[in-house]
């Protein structure tokens, strides 16, 4: 698991290693997307005013701060009720400059050149950043949408829709890094209409532009992700903001806030008793499939020269099926290491399971030399 603190965050409003170097520029925007710590409020507010002026709009009369995107939505609801917001100006402030920059680059580079440029810049940041954006939006809806009066465990559709529409009004600040890495990279030359947006992104989190007011968020205080870029923490929030809004996850799988605290004391019986199949899988991954098989009293269902096939039935879920294999190459101390390979539930023999790990059918698996 990695944390953004290890990646060099937080990132200042103008910090760069070498703005003329494409690799350094990509690294800069990657750090922006993952930045934690207090926002640079002065730089962010300056960027917001620049973004308004760049498209011919009057600066907002007020710029208000919120400690998280959730807090910003609550504030925006109140401002809408009092009529203080005015109309949303996201289209002229963000979408217009975005579209113009993309058209300029596409015209200059051509379809193939634009594709190569995107793959070398924003394409490398898009998936991990979008995963994070989607999880934040989902977390806000889950916390703020009014419960349904008719369906237990569901949310009121009108309330949920209203919150989702408000979230679509947001400019994503630091999480616009994928697009900004393409538009603000060496040779892009997309013009001053992007400058204010880039300055906010380097300085703060999400923000909402309206005619009379802009609401802008602090950055997270914590962000922990695995090697695949998924939210991941076994010891606390994977993502947290100053006001306590937080998301908990294990290898990208959302989990309840109190769930992680119970992982240290897991037993096979506790795992079997968990009714939620997805949470049970998280438990199994944390506990270890091989340890679960050993401590649950599982019995082998097949043996052959390749290894031993084990199977454990779980209520309401697919069977856990694993092949126990012994490395034929001895360790330096002369012992032989045992490995456990999880295989599909349909597996019936150890050879079939081992062959599956190589992408082969059982009758095609005939290793000349095992290592």
mmCIF file of C-alpha atoms in Angstrom:
data_model
loop_
_atom_site.group_PDB
_atom_site.id
_atom_site.type_symbol
_atom_site.label_atom_id
_atom_site.label_comp_id
_atom_site.label_asym_id
_atom_site.label_seq_id
_atom_site.Cartn_x
_atom_site.Cartn_y
_atom_site.Cartn_z
ATOM 1 C CA UNK A 1 0.000 0.000 0.000
ATOM 2 C CA UNK A 2 1.260 3.492 -0.776
ATOM 3 C CA UNK A 3 0.277 6.856 0.639
ATOM 4 C CA UNK A 4 0.492 10.223 -1.011
ATOM 5 C CA UNK A 5 2.761 11.517 1.720
ATOM 6 C CA UNK A 6 5.376 9.103 0.373
ATOM 7 C CA UNK A 7 4.851 10.523 -3.111
ATOM 8 C CA UNK A 8 5.895 14.024 -2.093
ATOM 9 C CA UNK A 9 2.529 15.706 -1.474
ATOM 10 C CA UNK A 10 1.380 18.347 -0.738
ATOM 11 C CA UNK A 11 2.035 20.278 -3.941
ATOM 12 C CA UNK A 12 2.294 24.050 -4.001
ATOM 13 C CA UNK A 13 0.616 26.374 -6.474
ATOM 14 C CA UNK A 14 3.644 26.640 -8.717
ATOM 15 C CA UNK A 15 5.929 23.771 -7.716
ATOM 16 C CA UNK A 16 7.602 21.987 -10.605
ATOM 17 C CA UNK A 17 10.864 20.126 -11.061
ATOM 18 C CA UNK A 18 11.419 21.185 -14.673
ATOM 19 C CA UNK A 19 8.487 22.576 -16.690
ATOM 20 C CA UNK A 20 10.306 21.856 -19.950
ATOM 21 C CA UNK A 21 10.560 18.139 -19.283
ATOM 22 C CA UNK A 22 7.524 16.045 -20.262
ATOM 23 C CA UNK A 23 8.259 13.293 -17.725
ATOM 24 C CA UNK A 24 8.670 15.844 -14.934
ATOM 25 C CA UNK A 25 5.436 17.546 -15.998
ATOM 26 C CA UNK A 26 3.529 14.264 -15.809
ATOM 27 C CA UNK A 27 5.063 13.563 -12.391
ATOM 28 C CA UNK A 28 4.003 17.039 -11.283
ATOM 29 C CA UNK A 29 0.366 16.469 -12.234
ATOM 30 C CA UNK A 30 0.381 12.995 -10.732
ATOM 31 C CA UNK A 31 1.467 14.563 -7.442
ATOM 32 C CA UNK A 32 -1.217 17.256 -7.795
ATOM 33 C CA UNK A 33 -3.933 14.600 -8.159
ATOM 34 C CA UNK A 34 -2.720 12.796 -5.038
ATOM 35 C CA UNK A 35 -1.895 15.847 -2.911
ATOM 36 C CA UNK A 36 -2.972 16.024 0.718
ATOM 37 C CA UNK A 37 -2.697 18.742 3.307
ATOM 38 C CA UNK A 38 -4.038 22.275 3.672
ATOM 39 C CA UNK A 39 -4.990 24.147 0.526
ATOM 40 C CA UNK A 40 -3.108 27.251 -0.552
ATOM 41 C CA UNK A 41 -6.184 29.428 -0.164
ATOM 42 C CA UNK A 42 -4.677 32.618 -1.522
ATOM 43 C CA UNK A 43 -3.451 30.905 -4.694
ATOM 44 C CA UNK A 44 -6.735 29.031 -5.153
ATOM 45 C CA UNK A 45 -8.843 32.176 -4.807
ATOM 46 C CA UNK A 46 -6.563 33.994 -7.251
ATOM 47 C CA UNK A 47 -6.988 31.098 -9.714
ATOM 48 C CA UNK A 48 -10.784 31.228 -9.385
ATOM 49 C CA UNK A 49 -10.854 34.945 -10.143
ATOM 50 C CA UNK A 50 -8.544 34.432 -13.120
ATOM 51 C CA UNK A 51 -10.798 31.660 -14.446
ATOM 52 C CA UNK A 52 -13.850 33.954 -14.319
ATOM 53 C CA UNK A 53 -12.029 36.896 -15.921
ATOM 54 C CA UNK A 54 -10.522 34.722 -18.673
ATOM 55 C CA UNK A 55 -13.983 34.003 -20.084
ATOM 56 C CA UNK A 56 -15.350 37.508 -19.629
ATOM 57 C CA UNK A 57 -17.303 36.934 -16.420
ATOM 58 C CA UNK A 58 -17.358 39.195 -13.393
ATOM 59 C CA UNK A 59 -15.489 37.739 -10.446
ATOM 60 C CA UNK A 60 -17.687 36.098 -7.806
ATOM 61 C CA UNK A 61 -18.663 38.468 -5.029
ATOM 62 C CA UNK A 62 -17.704 35.855 -2.435
ATOM 63 C CA UNK A 63 -15.458 32.806 -2.300
ATOM 64 C CA UNK A 64 -16.453 30.428 0.484
ATOM 65 C CA UNK A 65 -14.459 27.490 1.803
ATOM 66 C CA UNK A 66 -15.647 24.024 2.846
ATOM 67 C CA UNK A 67 -13.653 21.290 4.563
ATOM 68 C CA UNK A 68 -14.809 18.541 2.178
ATOM 69 C CA UNK A 69 -16.930 18.007 -0.926
ATOM 70 C CA UNK A 70 -19.700 16.731 1.368
ATOM 71 C CA UNK A 71 -19.594 19.953 3.380
ATOM 72 C CA UNK A 72 -19.610 21.946 0.140
ATOM 73 C CA UNK A 73 -22.823 20.257 -1.022
ATOM 74 C CA UNK A 74 -24.499 21.037 2.320
ATOM 75 C CA UNK A 75 -23.401 24.667 2.006
ATOM 76 C CA UNK A 76 -24.591 24.885 -1.602
ATOM 77 C CA UNK A 77 -28.037 23.600 -0.653
ATOM 78 C CA UNK A 78 -28.343 26.366 1.943
ATOM 79 C CA UNK A 79 -27.129 29.009 -0.526
ATOM 80 C CA UNK A 80 -29.688 27.809 -3.084
ATOM 81 C CA UNK A 81 -32.479 28.087 -0.515
ATOM 82 C CA UNK A 82 -31.524 31.700 0.279
ATOM 83 C CA UNK A 83 -31.008 32.640 -3.386
ATOM 84 C CA UNK A 84 -27.383 33.672 -2.818
ATOM 85 C CA UNK A 85 -25.745 31.468 -5.447
ATOM 86 C CA UNK A 86 -27.004 32.644 -8.797
ATOM 87 C CA UNK A 87 -26.789 30.386 -11.822
ATOM 88 C CA UNK A 88 -24.043 27.782 -12.246
ATOM 89 C CA UNK A 89 -21.303 29.033 -14.610
ATOM 90 C CA UNK A 90 -19.363 25.782 -14.941
ATOM 91 C CA UNK A 91 -19.946 25.632 -18.700
ATOM 92 C CA UNK A 92 -18.264 28.950 -19.546
ATOM 93 C CA UNK A 93 -15.632 28.744 -16.793
ATOM 94 C CA UNK A 94 -14.530 25.131 -17.262
ATOM 95 C CA UNK A 95 -16.175 23.366 -20.208
ATOM 96 C CA UNK A 96 -15.623 26.129 -22.757
ATOM 97 C CA UNK A 97 -11.853 26.472 -22.175
ATOM 98 C CA UNK A 98 -11.571 22.660 -22.009
ATOM 99 C CA UNK A 99 -13.279 22.216 -25.390
ATOM 100 C CA UNK A 100 -11.252 25.001 -26.982
ATOM 101 C CA UNK A 101 -7.957 23.579 -25.711
ATOM 102 C CA UNK A 102 -8.851 20.107 -26.951
ATOM 103 C CA UNK A 103 -9.836 21.421 -30.373
ATOM 104 C CA UNK A 104 -6.618 23.432 -30.685
ATOM 105 C CA UNK A 105 -4.457 20.450 -29.815
ATOM 106 C CA UNK A 106 -6.421 18.108 -32.077
ATOM 107 C CA UNK A 107 -6.148 20.527 -35.004
ATOM 108 C CA UNK A 108 -2.416 21.024 -34.525
ATOM 109 C CA UNK A 109 -1.456 17.418 -33.798
ATOM 110 C CA UNK A 110 -3.992 15.557 -35.940
ATOM 111 C CA UNK A 111 -5.964 12.499 -34.732
ATOM 112 C CA UNK A 112 -2.921 10.260 -34.381
ATOM 113 C CA UNK A 113 -0.803 12.938 -32.761
ATOM 114 C CA UNK A 114 -3.563 13.838 -30.318
ATOM 115 C CA UNK A 115 -3.973 10.174 -29.364
ATOM 116 C CA UNK A 116 -0.252 9.789 -28.749
ATOM 117 C CA UNK A 117 -0.185 13.027 -26.746
ATOM 118 C CA UNK A 118 -3.113 11.908 -24.563
ATOM 119 C CA UNK A 119 -1.585 8.479 -23.982
ATOM 120 C CA UNK A 120 1.658 10.111 -22.832
ATOM 121 C CA UNK A 121 -0.075 12.582 -20.500
ATOM 122 C CA UNK A 122 -3.668 12.417 -19.281
ATOM 123 C CA UNK A 123 -4.200 8.813 -20.269
ATOM 124 C CA UNK A 124 -1.706 7.755 -17.607
ATOM 125 C CA UNK A 125 -3.636 9.513 -14.861
ATOM 126 C CA UNK A 126 -7.229 9.071 -15.975
ATOM 127 C CA UNK A 127 -8.216 5.679 -14.545
ATOM 128 C CA UNK A 128 -6.842 6.101 -11.027
ATOM 129 C CA UNK A 129 -8.146 9.665 -10.714
ATOM 130 C CA UNK A 130 -11.589 8.793 -12.081
ATOM 131 C CA UNK A 131 -11.885 5.873 -9.652
ATOM 132 C CA UNK A 132 -11.273 8.298 -6.808
ATOM 133 C CA UNK A 133 -13.777 10.853 -8.136
ATOM 134 C CA UNK A 134 -16.473 8.181 -8.505
ATOM 135 C CA UNK A 135 -15.930 6.928 -4.956
ATOM 136 C CA UNK A 136 -16.155 10.436 -3.498
ATOM 137 C CA UNK A 137 -19.397 11.113 -5.363
ATOM 138 C CA UNK A 138 -20.876 7.810 -4.208
ATOM 139 C CA UNK A 139 -19.841 8.463 -0.610
ATOM 140 C CA UNK A 140 -21.486 11.891 -0.622
ATOM 141 C CA UNK A 141 -24.747 10.518 -2.034
ATOM 142 C CA UNK A 142 -24.796 7.715 0.522
ATOM 143 C CA UNK A 143 -24.353 10.142 3.409
ATOM 144 C CA UNK A 144 -26.595 13.004 2.297
ATOM 145 C CA UNK A 145 -29.482 11.503 0.308
ATOM 146 C CA UNK A 146 -32.697 11.224 2.307
ATOM 147 C CA UNK A 147 -33.730 7.616 3.104
ATOM 148 C CA UNK A 148 -36.726 6.291 1.206
ATOM 149 C CA UNK A 149 -39.993 6.243 3.138
ATOM 150 C CA UNK A 150 -41.222 3.174 1.293
ATOM 151 C CA UNK A 151 -38.200 0.931 0.659
ATOM 152 C CA UNK A 152 -36.009 -0.102 3.594
ATOM 153 C CA UNK A 153 -32.324 0.539 2.978
ATOM 154 C CA UNK A 154 -32.973 2.604 -0.159
ATOM 155 C CA UNK A 155 -32.634 6.354 -0.765
ATOM 156 C CA UNK A 156 -35.299 8.785 -1.855
ATOM 157 C CA UNK A 157 -34.920 9.065 -5.641
ATOM 158 C CA UNK A 158 -35.594 12.796 -5.843
ATOM 159 C CA UNK A 159 -33.122 13.557 -3.068
ATOM 160 C CA UNK A 160 -30.451 11.358 -4.641
ATOM 161 C CA UNK A 161 -30.963 12.916 -8.082
ATOM 162 C CA UNK A 162 -30.697 16.447 -6.691
ATOM 163 C CA UNK A 163 -27.377 15.660 -5.003
ATOM 164 C CA UNK A 164 -25.966 13.938 -8.084
ATOM 165 C CA UNK A 165 -26.883 16.939 -10.250
ATOM 166 C CA UNK A 166 -25.192 19.281 -7.786
ATOM 167 C CA UNK A 167 -22.059 17.128 -7.886
ATOM 168 C CA UNK A 168 -22.017 17.508 -11.676
ATOM 169 C CA UNK A 169 -21.748 21.297 -11.196
ATOM 170 C CA UNK A 170 -18.325 20.848 -9.586
ATOM 171 C CA UNK A 171 -14.987 21.646 -11.160
ATOM 172 C CA UNK A 172 -12.775 18.909 -9.753
ATOM 173 C CA UNK A 173 -9.727 20.973 -8.834
ATOM 174 C CA UNK A 174 -6.770 18.677 -8.188
ATOM 175 C CA UNK A 175 -8.728 15.783 -9.707
ATOM 176 C CA UNK A 176 -8.743 17.559 -13.092
ATOM 177 C CA UNK A 177 -5.070 16.596 -13.277
ATOM 178 C CA UNK A 178 -5.512 14.154 -16.161
ATOM 179 C CA UNK A 179 -6.883 16.805 -18.531
ATOM 180 C CA UNK A 180 -4.586 19.505 -17.223
ATOM 181 C CA UNK A 181 -1.525 17.325 -17.766
ATOM 182 C CA UNK A 182 -2.509 17.198 -21.450
ATOM 183 C CA UNK A 183 -3.372 20.894 -21.792
ATOM 184 C CA UNK A 184 -0.579 22.288 -19.594
ATOM 185 C CA UNK A 185 2.237 20.094 -20.900
ATOM 186 C CA UNK A 186 5.268 21.205 -22.975
ATOM 187 C CA UNK A 187 4.192 22.151 -26.485
ATOM 188 C CA UNK A 188 0.474 22.207 -25.739
ATOM 189 C CA UNK A 189 0.225 26.023 -25.922
ATOM 190 C CA UNK A 190 -3.461 26.065 -25.059
ATOM 191 C CA UNK A 191 -3.559 29.679 -23.897
ATOM 192 C CA UNK A 192 -4.385 31.723 -20.801
ATOM 193 C CA UNK A 193 -7.971 30.458 -20.434
ATOM 194 C CA UNK A 194 -6.543 27.330 -18.799
ATOM 195 C CA UNK A 195 -4.177 29.144 -16.426
ATOM 196 C CA UNK A 196 -6.703 29.962 -13.700
ATOM 197 C CA UNK A 197 -8.113 26.429 -13.692
ATOM 198 C CA UNK A 198 -4.611 24.982 -13.419
ATOM 199 C CA UNK A 199 -3.756 27.329 -10.558
ATOM 200 C CA UNK A 200 -6.810 26.205 -8.559
ATOM 201 C CA UNK A 201 -5.975 22.546 -9.245
ATOM 202 C CA UNK A 202 -2.458 22.962 -7.874
ATOM 203 C CA UNK A 203 -3.790 24.674 -4.766
ATOM 204 C CA UNK A 204 -7.104 23.106 -3.666
ATOM 205 C CA UNK A 205 -9.745 20.429 -4.102
ATOM 206 C CA UNK A 206 -13.140 20.527 -5.824
ATOM 207 C CA UNK A 207 -14.892 23.842 -6.394
ATOM 208 C CA UNK A 208 -18.267 25.083 -7.575
ATOM 209 C CA UNK A 209 -18.532 28.236 -9.755
ATOM 210 C CA UNK A 210 -21.774 30.246 -9.612
ATOM 211 C CA UNK A 211 -22.624 33.765 -10.693
ATOM 212 C CA UNK A 212 -22.369 35.409 -7.285
ATOM 213 C CA UNK A 213 -20.409 32.914 -5.224
ATOM 214 C CA UNK A 214 -17.784 30.214 -5.612
ATOM 215 C CA UNK A 215 -17.430 27.401 -3.081
ATOM 216 C CA UNK A 216 -14.044 25.678 -2.894
ATOM 217 C CA UNK A 217 -12.889 22.667 -0.860
ATOM 218 C CA UNK A 218 -9.863 21.773 1.150
ATOM 219 C CA UNK A 219 -7.778 18.836 -0.043
ATOM 220 C CA UNK A 220 -7.854 15.483 1.760
ATOM 221 C CA UNK A 221 -5.829 14.999 4.912
ATOM 222 C CA UNK A 222 -5.184 11.330 4.065
ATOM 223 C CA UNK A 223 -5.097 9.247 0.913
ATOM 224 C CA UNK A 224 -3.974 5.634 0.797
ATOM 225 C CA UNK A 225 -4.051 3.482 -2.325
ATOM 226 C CA UNK A 226 -2.661 0.133 -3.447
ATOM 227 C CA UNK A 227 -0.379 -0.470 -6.418
ATOM 228 C CA UNK A 228 -3.394 -0.520 -8.750
ATOM 229 C CA UNK A 229 -4.487 2.937 -7.606
ATOM 230 C CA UNK A 230 -7.481 1.641 -5.636
ATOM 231 C CA UNK A 231 -8.402 3.047 -2.238
ATOM 232 C CA UNK A 232 -6.851 0.715 0.301
ATOM 233 C CA UNK A 233 -6.224 0.816 4.046
ATOM 234 C CA UNK A 234 -6.526 -1.864 6.710
ATOM 235 C CA UNK A 235 -5.871 0.515 9.610
ATOM 236 C CA UNK A 236 -8.285 3.428 9.087
ATOM 237 C CA UNK A 237 -9.792 5.666 6.417
ATOM 238 C CA UNK A 238 -8.369 5.248 2.934
ATOM 239 C CA UNK A 239 -9.477 8.817 2.189
ATOM 240 C CA UNK A 240 -10.212 11.478 4.813
ATOM 241 C CA UNK A 241 -11.002 15.207 4.837
ATOM 242 C CA UNK A 242 -10.561 17.774 7.633
ATOM 243 C CA UNK A 243 -14.222 17.674 8.695
ATOM 244 C CA UNK A 244 -14.271 13.907 9.186
ATOM 245 C CA UNK A 245 -15.822 12.925 5.848
ATOM 246 C CA UNK A 246 -13.999 9.687 5.061
ATOM 247 C CA UNK A 247 -14.089 6.619 2.868
ATOM 248 C CA UNK A 248 -12.966 3.188 4.060
ATOM 249 C CA UNK A 249 -11.836 0.553 1.587
ATOM 250 C CA UNK A 250 -9.825 -2.632 1.276
ATOM 251 C CA UNK A 251 -8.180 -3.043 -2.143
ATOM 252 C CA UNK A 252 -10.842 -0.832 -3.691
ATOM 253 C CA UNK A 253 -13.763 -2.585 -1.997
ATOM 254 C CA UNK A 254 -15.864 -0.142 0.095
ATOM 255 C CA UNK A 255 -16.264 -1.323 3.684
ATOM 256 C CA UNK A 256 -18.087 0.117 6.739
ATOM 257 C CA UNK A 257 -16.038 2.364 9.014
ATOM 258 C CA UNK A 258 -16.008 -0.117 11.906
ATOM 259 C CA UNK A 259 -15.357 -3.168 9.745
ATOM 260 C CA UNK A 260 -11.572 -2.826 9.563
ATOM 261 C CA UNK A 261 -11.163 -2.757 13.342
ATOM 262 C CA UNK A 262 -12.467 -6.335 13.518
ATOM 263 C CA UNK A 263 -10.025 -7.801 11.001
ATOM 264 C CA UNK A 264 -7.289 -8.362 13.585
ATOM 265 C CA UNK A 265 -9.445 -10.795 15.569
ATOM 266 C CA UNK A 266 -10.861 -12.828 12.677
ATOM 267 C CA UNK A 267 -11.596 -16.521 13.039
ATOM 268 C CA UNK A 268 -12.868 -19.032 10.485
ATOM 269 C CA UNK A 269 -16.234 -19.081 12.268
ATOM 270 C CA UNK A 270 -16.536 -15.285 12.136
ATOM 271 C CA UNK A 271 -15.803 -15.402 8.407
ATOM 272 C CA UNK A 272 -18.433 -18.084 7.823
ATOM 273 C CA UNK A 273 -20.987 -16.115 9.854
ATOM 274 C CA UNK A 274 -20.635 -12.963 7.737
ATOM 275 C CA UNK A 275 -23.786 -12.704 5.597
ATOM 276 C CA UNK A 276 -22.434 -10.119 3.163
ATOM 277 C CA UNK A 277 -20.517 -12.091 0.514
ATOM 278 C CA UNK A 278 -18.364 -9.117 -0.534
ATOM 279 C CA UNK A 279 -17.293 -8.392 3.032
ATOM 280 C CA UNK A 280 -16.594 -12.093 3.514
ATOM 281 C CA UNK A 281 -14.184 -11.974 0.572
ATOM 282 C CA UNK A 282 -12.378 -9.044 2.172
ATOM 283 C CA UNK A 283 -12.118 -11.058 5.375
ATOM 284 C CA UNK A 284 -10.707 -14.036 3.502
ATOM 285 C CA UNK A 285 -8.102 -11.932 1.722
ATOM 286 C CA UNK A 286 -6.991 -10.389 4.986
ATOM 287 C CA UNK A 287 -7.037 -13.676 6.923
ATOM 288 C CA UNK A 288 -5.309 -15.603 4.125
ATOM 289 C CA UNK A 289 -6.912 -18.355 2.101
ATOM 290 C CA UNK A 290 -4.267 -20.909 3.065
ATOM 291 C CA UNK A 291 -4.658 -20.087 6.760
ATOM 292 C CA UNK A 292 -8.440 -20.291 6.425
ATOM 293 C CA UNK A 293 -8.239 -23.745 4.875
ATOM 294 C CA UNK A 294 -5.872 -24.936 7.595
ATOM 295 C CA UNK A 295 -7.830 -23.528 10.552
ATOM 296 C CA UNK A 296 -11.291 -24.358 9.249
ATOM 297 C CA UNK A 297 -10.590 -28.063 9.139
ATOM 298 C CA UNK A 298 -10.949 -28.370 5.376
ATOM 299 C CA UNK A 299 -10.373 -31.770 3.830
ATOM 300 C CA UNK A 300 -8.495 -32.376 0.565
ATOM 301 C CA UNK A 301 -10.750 -33.535 -2.266
ATOM 302 C CA UNK A 302 -8.084 -34.672 -4.750
ATOM 303 C CA UNK A 303 -4.378 -35.479 -4.923
ATOM 304 C CA UNK A 304 -2.073 -36.158 -7.830
ATOM 305 C CA UNK A 305 1.550 -35.566 -8.795
ATOM 306 C CA UNK A 306 0.976 -31.805 -9.221
ATOM 307 C CA UNK A 307 -0.438 -31.091 -5.759
ATOM 308 C CA UNK A 308 -3.468 -31.273 -3.482
ATOM 309 C CA UNK A 309 -6.884 -29.771 -4.244
ATOM 310 C CA UNK A 310 -8.817 -28.254 -1.312
ATOM 311 C CA UNK A 311 -12.425 -27.068 -1.245
ATOM 312 C CA UNK A 312 -14.463 -25.191 1.379
ATOM 313 C CA UNK A 313 -18.137 -24.380 0.934
ATOM 314 C CA UNK A 314 -19.344 -20.954 2.023
ATOM 315 C CA UNK A 315 -23.056 -20.229 2.543
ATOM 316 C CA UNK A 316 -24.474 -17.926 -0.098
ATOM 317 C CA UNK A 317 -21.190 -17.683 -1.991
ATOM 318 C CA UNK A 318 -18.988 -19.654 -4.355
ATOM 319 C CA UNK A 319 -16.729 -22.358 -2.927
ATOM 320 C CA UNK A 320 -13.157 -21.519 -1.983
ATOM 321 C CA UNK A 321 -11.027 -23.921 -4.046
ATOM 322 C CA UNK A 322 -7.241 -23.937 -3.868
ATOM 323 C CA UNK A 323 -4.370 -26.100 -4.999
ATOM 324 C CA UNK A 324 -1.515 -26.743 -2.601
ATOM 325 C CA UNK A 325 1.747 -27.171 -4.514
ATOM 326 C CA UNK A 326 5.310 -27.703 -3.351
ATOM 327 C CA UNK A 327 8.166 -25.959 -5.119
ATOM 328 C CA UNK A 328 10.515 -28.624 -6.465
ATOM 329 C CA UNK A 329 13.492 -26.261 -6.189
ATOM 330 C CA UNK A 330 14.828 -26.268 -2.619
ATOM 331 C CA UNK A 331 15.387 -23.111 -0.600
ATOM 332 C CA UNK A 332 18.942 -22.273 0.543
ATOM 333 C CA UNK A 333 18.284 -24.157 3.789
ATOM 334 C CA UNK A 334 17.218 -27.264 1.892
ATOM 335 C CA UNK A 335 13.476 -26.970 2.587
ATOM 336 C CA UNK A 336 10.784 -26.835 -0.100
ATOM 337 C CA UNK A 337 8.329 -23.923 -0.021
ATOM 338 C CA UNK A 338 4.593 -24.618 -0.203
ATOM 339 C CA UNK A 339 2.364 -22.380 -2.323
ATOM 340 C CA UNK A 340 -1.426 -22.033 -2.403
ATOM 341 C CA UNK A 341 -3.087 -21.199 -5.709
ATOM 342 C CA UNK A 342 -6.720 -20.115 -5.769
ATOM 343 C CA UNK A 343 -8.526 -21.665 -8.746
ATOM 344 C CA UNK A 344 -12.085 -21.531 -10.133
ATOM 345 C CA UNK A 345 -14.820 -23.300 -8.123
ATOM 346 C CA UNK A 346 -15.487 -25.659 -11.051
ATOM 347 C CA UNK A 347 -11.999 -27.216 -10.674
ATOM 348 C CA UNK A 348 -12.159 -30.945 -9.956
ATOM 349 C CA UNK A 349 -8.513 -32.102 -9.898
ATOM 350 C CA UNK A 350 -5.213 -30.650 -8.720
ATOM 351 C CA UNK A 351 -3.728 -30.956 -12.219
ATOM 352 C CA UNK A 352 -6.679 -29.086 -13.714
ATOM 353 C CA UNK A 353 -6.150 -26.289 -11.181
ATOM 354 C CA UNK A 354 -2.411 -25.957 -11.787
ATOM 355 C CA UNK A 355 -2.960 -26.084 -15.548
ATOM 356 C CA UNK A 356 -5.533 -23.275 -15.231
ATOM 357 C CA UNK A 357 -2.919 -20.983 -13.671
ATOM 358 C CA UNK A 358 -0.894 -21.408 -16.882
ATOM 359 C CA UNK A 359 -3.908 -20.903 -19.135
ATOM 360 C CA UNK A 360 -3.921 -24.554 -20.182
ATOM 361 C CA UNK A 361 -6.275 -27.522 -20.122
ATOM 362 C CA UNK A 362 -5.393 -30.347 -17.742
ATOM 363 C CA UNK A 363 -4.433 -32.773 -20.531
ATOM 364 C CA UNK A 364 -2.089 -30.156 -22.047
ATOM 365 C CA UNK A 365 -0.194 -29.512 -18.822
ATOM 366 C CA UNK A 366 2.949 -31.688 -18.981
ATOM 367 C CA UNK A 367 5.865 -29.672 -17.527
ATOM 368 C CA UNK A 368 9.264 -30.979 -18.618
ATOM 369 C CA UNK A 369 10.892 -29.435 -15.571
ATOM 370 C CA UNK A 370 9.201 -28.012 -12.500
ATOM 371 C CA UNK A 371 10.715 -24.976 -10.763
#
